[in-house]
PDB file of C-alpha atoms in Angstrom:
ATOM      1  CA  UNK A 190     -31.888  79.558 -73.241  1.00  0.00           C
ATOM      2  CA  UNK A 191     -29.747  82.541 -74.765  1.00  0.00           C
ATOM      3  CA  UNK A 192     -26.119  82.795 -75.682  1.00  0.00           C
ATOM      4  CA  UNK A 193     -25.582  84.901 -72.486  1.00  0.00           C
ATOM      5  CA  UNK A 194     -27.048  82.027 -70.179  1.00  0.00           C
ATOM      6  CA  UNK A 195     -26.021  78.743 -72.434  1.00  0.00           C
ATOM      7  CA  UNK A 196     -22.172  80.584 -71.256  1.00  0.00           C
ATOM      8  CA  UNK A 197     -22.466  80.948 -68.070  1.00  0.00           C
ATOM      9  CA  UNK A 198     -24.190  77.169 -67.362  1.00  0.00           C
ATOM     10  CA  UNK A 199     -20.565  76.278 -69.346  1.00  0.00           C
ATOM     11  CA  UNK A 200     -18.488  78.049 -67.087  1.00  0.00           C
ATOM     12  CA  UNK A 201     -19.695  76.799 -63.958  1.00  0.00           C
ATOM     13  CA  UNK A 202     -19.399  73.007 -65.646  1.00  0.00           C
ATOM     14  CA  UNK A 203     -15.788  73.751 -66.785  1.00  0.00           C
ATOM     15  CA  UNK A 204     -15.444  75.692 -63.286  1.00  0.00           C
ATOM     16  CA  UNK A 205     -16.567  72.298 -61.624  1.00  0.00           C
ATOM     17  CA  UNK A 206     -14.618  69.972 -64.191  1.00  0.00           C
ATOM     18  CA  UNK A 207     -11.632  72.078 -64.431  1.00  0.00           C
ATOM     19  CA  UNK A 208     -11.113  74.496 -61.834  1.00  0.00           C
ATOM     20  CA  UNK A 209     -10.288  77.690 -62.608  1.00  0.00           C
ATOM     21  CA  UNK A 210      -6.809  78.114 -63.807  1.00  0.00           C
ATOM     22  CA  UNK A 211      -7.152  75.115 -66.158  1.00  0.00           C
ATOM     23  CA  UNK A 212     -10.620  76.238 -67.983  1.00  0.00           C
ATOM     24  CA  UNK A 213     -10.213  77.747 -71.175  1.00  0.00           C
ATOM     25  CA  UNK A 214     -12.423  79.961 -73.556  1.00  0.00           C
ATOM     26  CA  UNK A 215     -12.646  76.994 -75.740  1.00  0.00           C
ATOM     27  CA  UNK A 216     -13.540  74.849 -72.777  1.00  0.00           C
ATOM     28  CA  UNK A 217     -15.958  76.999 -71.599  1.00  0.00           C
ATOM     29  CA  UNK A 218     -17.106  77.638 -75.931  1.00  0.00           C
ATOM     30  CA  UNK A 219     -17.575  73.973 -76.073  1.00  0.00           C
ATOM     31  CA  UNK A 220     -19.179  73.527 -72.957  1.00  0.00           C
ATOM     32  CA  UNK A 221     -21.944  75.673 -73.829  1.00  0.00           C
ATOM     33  CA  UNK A 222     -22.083  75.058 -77.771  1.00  0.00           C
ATOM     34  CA  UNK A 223     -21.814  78.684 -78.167  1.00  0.00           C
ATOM     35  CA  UNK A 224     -19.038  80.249 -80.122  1.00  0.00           C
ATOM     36  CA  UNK A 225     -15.578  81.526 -78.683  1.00  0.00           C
ATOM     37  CA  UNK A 226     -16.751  85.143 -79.843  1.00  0.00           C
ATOM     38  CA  UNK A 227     -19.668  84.990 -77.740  1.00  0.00           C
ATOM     39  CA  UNK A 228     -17.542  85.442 -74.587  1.00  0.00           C
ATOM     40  CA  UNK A 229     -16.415  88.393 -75.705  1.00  0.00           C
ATOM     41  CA  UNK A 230     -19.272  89.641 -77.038  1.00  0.00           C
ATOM     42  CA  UNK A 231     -21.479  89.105 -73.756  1.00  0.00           C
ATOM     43  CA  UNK A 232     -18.866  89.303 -70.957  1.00  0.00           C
ATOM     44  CA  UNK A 233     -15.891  91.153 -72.452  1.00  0.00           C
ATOM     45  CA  UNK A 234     -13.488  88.211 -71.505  1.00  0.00           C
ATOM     46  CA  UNK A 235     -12.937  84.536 -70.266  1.00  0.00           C
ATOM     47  CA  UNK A 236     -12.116  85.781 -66.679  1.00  0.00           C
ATOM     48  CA  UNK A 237     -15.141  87.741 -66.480  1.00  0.00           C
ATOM     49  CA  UNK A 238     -17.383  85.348 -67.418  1.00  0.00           C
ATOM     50  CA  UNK A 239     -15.937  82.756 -65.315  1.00  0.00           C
ATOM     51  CA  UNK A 240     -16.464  85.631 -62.393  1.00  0.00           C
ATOM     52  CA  UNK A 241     -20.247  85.698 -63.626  1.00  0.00           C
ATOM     53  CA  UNK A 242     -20.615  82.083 -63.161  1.00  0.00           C
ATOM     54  CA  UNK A 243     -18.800  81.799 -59.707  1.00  0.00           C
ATOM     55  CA  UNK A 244     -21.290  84.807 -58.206  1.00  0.00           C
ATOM     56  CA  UNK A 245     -24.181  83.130 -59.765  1.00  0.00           C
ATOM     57  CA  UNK A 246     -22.414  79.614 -58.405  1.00  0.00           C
ATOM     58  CA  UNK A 247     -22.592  81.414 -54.864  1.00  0.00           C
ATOM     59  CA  UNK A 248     -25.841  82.213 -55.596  1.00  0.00           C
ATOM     60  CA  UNK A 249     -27.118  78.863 -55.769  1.00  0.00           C
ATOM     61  CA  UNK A 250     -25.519  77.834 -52.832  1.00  0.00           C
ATOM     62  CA  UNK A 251     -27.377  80.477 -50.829  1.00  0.00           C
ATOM     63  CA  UNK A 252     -30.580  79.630 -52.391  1.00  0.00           C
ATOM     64  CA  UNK A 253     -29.809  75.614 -51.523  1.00  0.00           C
ATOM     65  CA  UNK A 254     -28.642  76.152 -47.847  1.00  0.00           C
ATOM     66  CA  UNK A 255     -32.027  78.468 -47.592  1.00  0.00           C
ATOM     67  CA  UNK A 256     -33.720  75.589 -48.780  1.00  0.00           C
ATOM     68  CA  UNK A 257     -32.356  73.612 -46.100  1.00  0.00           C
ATOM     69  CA  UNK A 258     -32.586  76.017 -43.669  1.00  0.00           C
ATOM     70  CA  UNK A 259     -36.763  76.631 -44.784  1.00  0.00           C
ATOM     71  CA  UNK A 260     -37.539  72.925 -43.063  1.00  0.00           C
ATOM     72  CA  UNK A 261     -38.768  72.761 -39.397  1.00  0.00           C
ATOM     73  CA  UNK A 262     -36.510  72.754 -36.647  1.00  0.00           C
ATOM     74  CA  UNK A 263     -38.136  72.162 -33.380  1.00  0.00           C
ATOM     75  CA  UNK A 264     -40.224  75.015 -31.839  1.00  0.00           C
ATOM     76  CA  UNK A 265     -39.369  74.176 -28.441  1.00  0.00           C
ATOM     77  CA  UNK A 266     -35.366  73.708 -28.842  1.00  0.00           C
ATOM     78  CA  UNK A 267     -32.862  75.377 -26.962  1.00  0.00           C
ATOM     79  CA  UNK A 268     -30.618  78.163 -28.769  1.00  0.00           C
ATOM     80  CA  UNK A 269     -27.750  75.487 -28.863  1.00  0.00           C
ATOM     81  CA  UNK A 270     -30.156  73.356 -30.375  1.00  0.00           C
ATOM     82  CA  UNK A 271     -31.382  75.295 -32.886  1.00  0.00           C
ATOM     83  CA  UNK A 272     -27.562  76.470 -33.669  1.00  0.00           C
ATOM     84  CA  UNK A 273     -26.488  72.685 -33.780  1.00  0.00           C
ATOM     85  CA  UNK A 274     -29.038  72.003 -36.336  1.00  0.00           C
ATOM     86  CA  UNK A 275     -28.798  74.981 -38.766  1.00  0.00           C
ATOM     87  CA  UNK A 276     -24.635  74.459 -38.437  1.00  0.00           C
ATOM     88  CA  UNK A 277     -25.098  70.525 -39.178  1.00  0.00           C
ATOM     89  CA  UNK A 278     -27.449  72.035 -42.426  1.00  0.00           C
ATOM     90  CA  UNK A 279     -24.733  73.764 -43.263  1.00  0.00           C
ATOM     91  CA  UNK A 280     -22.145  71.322 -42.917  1.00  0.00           C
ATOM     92  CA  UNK A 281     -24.288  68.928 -45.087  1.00  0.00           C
ATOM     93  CA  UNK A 282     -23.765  71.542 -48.189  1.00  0.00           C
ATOM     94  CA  UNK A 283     -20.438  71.203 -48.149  1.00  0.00           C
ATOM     95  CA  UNK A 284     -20.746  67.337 -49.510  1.00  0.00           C
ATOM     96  CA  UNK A 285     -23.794  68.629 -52.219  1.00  0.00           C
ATOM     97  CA  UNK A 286     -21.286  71.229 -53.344  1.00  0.00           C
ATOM     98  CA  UNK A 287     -18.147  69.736 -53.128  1.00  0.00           C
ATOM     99  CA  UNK A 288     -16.400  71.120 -56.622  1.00  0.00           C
ATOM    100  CA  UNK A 289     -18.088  74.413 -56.305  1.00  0.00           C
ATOM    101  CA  UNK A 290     -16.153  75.094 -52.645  1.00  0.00           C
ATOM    102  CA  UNK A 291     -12.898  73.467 -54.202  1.00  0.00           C
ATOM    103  CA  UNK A 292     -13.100  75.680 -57.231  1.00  0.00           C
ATOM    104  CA  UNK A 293     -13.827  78.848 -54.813  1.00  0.00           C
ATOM    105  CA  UNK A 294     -10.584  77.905 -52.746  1.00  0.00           C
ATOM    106  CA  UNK A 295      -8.369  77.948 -56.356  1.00  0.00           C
ATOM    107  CA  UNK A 296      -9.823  81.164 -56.940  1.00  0.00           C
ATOM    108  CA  UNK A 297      -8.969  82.583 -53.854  1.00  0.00           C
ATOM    109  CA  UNK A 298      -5.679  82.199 -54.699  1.00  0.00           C
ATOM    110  CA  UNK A 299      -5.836  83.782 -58.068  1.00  0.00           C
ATOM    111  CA  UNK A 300      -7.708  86.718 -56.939  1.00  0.00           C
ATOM    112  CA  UNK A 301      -4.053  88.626 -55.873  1.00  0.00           C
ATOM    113  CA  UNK A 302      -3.405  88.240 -59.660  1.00  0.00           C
ATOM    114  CA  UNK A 303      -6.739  89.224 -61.391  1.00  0.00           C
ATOM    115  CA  UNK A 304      -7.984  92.392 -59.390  1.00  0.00           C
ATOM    116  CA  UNK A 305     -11.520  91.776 -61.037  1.00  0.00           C
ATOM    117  CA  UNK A 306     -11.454  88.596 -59.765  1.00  0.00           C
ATOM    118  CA  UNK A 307     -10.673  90.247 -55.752  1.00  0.00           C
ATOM    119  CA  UNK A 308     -13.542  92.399 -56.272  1.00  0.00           C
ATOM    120  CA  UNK A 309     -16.079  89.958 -57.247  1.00  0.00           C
ATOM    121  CA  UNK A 310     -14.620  87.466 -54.220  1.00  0.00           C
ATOM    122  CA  UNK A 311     -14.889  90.924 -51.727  1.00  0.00           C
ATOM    123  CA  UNK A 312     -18.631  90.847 -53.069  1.00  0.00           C
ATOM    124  CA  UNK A 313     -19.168  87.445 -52.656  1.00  0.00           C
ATOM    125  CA  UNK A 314     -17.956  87.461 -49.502  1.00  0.00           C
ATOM    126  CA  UNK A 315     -20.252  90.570 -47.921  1.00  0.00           C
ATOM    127  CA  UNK A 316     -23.423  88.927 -49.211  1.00  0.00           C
ATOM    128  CA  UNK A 317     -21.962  85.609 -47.484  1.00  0.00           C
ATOM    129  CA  UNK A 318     -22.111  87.568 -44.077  1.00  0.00           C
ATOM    130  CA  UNK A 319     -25.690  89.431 -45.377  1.00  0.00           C
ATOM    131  CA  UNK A 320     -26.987  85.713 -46.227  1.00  0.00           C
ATOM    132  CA  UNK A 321     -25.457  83.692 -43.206  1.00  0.00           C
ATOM    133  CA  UNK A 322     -27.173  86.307 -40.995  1.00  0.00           C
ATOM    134  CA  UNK A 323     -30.161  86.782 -42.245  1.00  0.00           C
ATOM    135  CA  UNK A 324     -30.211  82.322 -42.198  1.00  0.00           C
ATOM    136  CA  UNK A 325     -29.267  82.456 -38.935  1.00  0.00           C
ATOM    137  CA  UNK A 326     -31.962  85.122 -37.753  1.00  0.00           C
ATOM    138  CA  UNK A 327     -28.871  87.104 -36.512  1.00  0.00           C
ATOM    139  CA  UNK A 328     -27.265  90.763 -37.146  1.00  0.00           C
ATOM    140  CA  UNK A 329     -24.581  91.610 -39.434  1.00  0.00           C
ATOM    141  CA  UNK A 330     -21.916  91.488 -36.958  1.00  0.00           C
ATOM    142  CA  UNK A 331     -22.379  87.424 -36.001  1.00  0.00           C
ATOM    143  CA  UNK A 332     -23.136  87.249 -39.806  1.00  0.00           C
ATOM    144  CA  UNK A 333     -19.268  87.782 -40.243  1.00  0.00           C
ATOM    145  CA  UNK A 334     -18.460  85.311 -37.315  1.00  0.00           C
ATOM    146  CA  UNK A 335     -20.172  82.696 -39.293  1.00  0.00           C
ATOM    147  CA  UNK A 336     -18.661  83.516 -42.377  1.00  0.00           C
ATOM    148  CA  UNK A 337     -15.074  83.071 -40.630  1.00  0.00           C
ATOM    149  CA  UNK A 338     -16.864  80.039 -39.311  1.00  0.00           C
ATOM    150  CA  UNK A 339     -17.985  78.690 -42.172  1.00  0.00           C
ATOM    151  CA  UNK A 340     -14.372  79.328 -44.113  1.00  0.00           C
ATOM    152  CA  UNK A 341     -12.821  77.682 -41.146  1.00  0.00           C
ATOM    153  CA  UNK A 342     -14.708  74.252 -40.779  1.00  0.00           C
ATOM    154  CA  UNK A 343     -15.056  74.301 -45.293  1.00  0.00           C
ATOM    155  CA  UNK A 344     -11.229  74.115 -45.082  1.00  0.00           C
ATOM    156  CA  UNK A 345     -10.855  71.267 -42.836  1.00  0.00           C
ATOM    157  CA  UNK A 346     -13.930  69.301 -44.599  1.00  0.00           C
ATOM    158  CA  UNK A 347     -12.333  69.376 -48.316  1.00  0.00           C
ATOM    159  CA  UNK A 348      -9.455  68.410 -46.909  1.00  0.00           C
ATOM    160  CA  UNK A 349     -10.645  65.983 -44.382  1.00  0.00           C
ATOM    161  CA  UNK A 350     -14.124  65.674 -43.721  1.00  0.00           C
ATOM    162  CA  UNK A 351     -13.787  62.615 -40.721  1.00  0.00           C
ATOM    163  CA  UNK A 352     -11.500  65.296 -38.921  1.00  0.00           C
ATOM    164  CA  UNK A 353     -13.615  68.312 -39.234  1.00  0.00           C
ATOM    165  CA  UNK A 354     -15.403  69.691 -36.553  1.00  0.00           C
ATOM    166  CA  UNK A 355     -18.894  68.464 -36.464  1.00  0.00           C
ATOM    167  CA  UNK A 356     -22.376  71.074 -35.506  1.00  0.00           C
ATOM    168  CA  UNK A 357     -22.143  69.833 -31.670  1.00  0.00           C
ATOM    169  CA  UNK A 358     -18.559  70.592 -31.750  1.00  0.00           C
ATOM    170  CA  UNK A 359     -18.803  73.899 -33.028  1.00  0.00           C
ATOM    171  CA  UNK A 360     -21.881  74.800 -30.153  1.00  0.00           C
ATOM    172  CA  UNK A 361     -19.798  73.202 -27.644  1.00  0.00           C
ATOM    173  CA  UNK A 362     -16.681  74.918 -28.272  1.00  0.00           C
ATOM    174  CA  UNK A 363     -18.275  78.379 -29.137  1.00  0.00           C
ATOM    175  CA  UNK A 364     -20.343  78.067 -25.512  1.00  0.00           C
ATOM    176  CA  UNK A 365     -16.824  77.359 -24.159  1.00  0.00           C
ATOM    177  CA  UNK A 366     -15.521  80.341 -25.416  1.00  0.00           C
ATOM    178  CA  UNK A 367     -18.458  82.619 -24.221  1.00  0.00           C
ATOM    179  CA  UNK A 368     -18.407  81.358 -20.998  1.00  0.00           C
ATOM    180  CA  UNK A 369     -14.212  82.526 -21.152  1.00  0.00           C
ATOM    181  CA  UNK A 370     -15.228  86.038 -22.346  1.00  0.00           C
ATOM    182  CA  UNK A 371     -17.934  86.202 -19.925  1.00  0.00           C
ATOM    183  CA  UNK A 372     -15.029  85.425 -16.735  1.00  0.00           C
ATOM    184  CA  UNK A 373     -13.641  88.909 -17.778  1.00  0.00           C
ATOM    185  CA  UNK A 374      -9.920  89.550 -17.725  1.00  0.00           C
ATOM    186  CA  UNK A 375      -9.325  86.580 -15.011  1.00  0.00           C
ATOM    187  CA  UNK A 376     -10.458  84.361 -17.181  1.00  0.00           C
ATOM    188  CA  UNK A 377     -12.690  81.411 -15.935  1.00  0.00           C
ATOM    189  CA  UNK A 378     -12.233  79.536 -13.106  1.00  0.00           C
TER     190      UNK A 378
END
């Protein structure tokens, strides 16, 4: 493993150890027993690498709730069904990734301080809606309703996951909700 790599496996430690306001470039240095002039040298600055380990944090995410998402779901369930079980997949990353999701939520509010750091969220959040999509076999539009989704239920999880609305609850509630746009202006019965 290079300097370049050995860095960015630190961040994303430090990043899950520390969050992101309280990692340092010695933190991050010691972490990945590479020297504090390495950071400059291969990403320009602490924030930047730390911005290179979040998207390639993200990354792994995608790749794990693909993963999860690759294993069979029953040929012959019902669209609810099949929705239920990919949301409850997703709902089971949260737990796997627990300091990666808090960390994103800390740099969320950071990113209206460090406009690098906004742009490399605003990335991270179109290939979200790209990769939540293309997971859920859908088109780019419903890919950002299960982003907003996804945000949505995340939130109440880390903060409570007991509380949090479960897979069946989200189908339920979402079929609710067509069947209200469907009544047209009236509304349903």
């Amino acid at each position: 493993m290079g300097n370049r790599e050995a860095l960015i496996d630190g961040a994303k430690k430090c990043l899950n150890e520390k969050g992101y306001t309280r990692t340092t470039a010695r933190d991050v240095a010691t972490a990945s027993g590479v020297s504090l002039a390495a950071i400059g040298y291969h990403f320009g600055s602490k924030d930047a690498l730390l911005q290179a380990a979040l998207f390639e944090a993200m990354q792994e995410w995608g790749e794990d709730l693909g993963r999860a998402f690759a294993t069979d779901i029953d040929p012959d369930a019902t669209p609810a069904e099949r929705f239920e079980a990919r949301w409850r997949r997703v709902i089971d990353s949260f737990g796997r990734h627990r300091p990666f999701w808090l960390m994103q939520f800390e740099m969320v509010a950071q990113a209206e301080h460090v406009p690098e750091l906004r742009k490399t969220l605003a990335a991270g959040v179109e290939a979200g809606r790209r990769g939540l999509a293309e997971l859920f076999d859908s088109d780019a539009e419903l890919g950002a309703l299960y982003q907003v989704l996804l945000s949505g239920v995340l939130m109440q999880w880390l903060i409570d996951p007991a509380t949090a609305p479960t897979a069946k609850e989200l189908g339920g509630s979402l079929g609710k909700l067509s069947g209200y746009l469907a009544a047209g202006p009236a509304g349903p019965a």
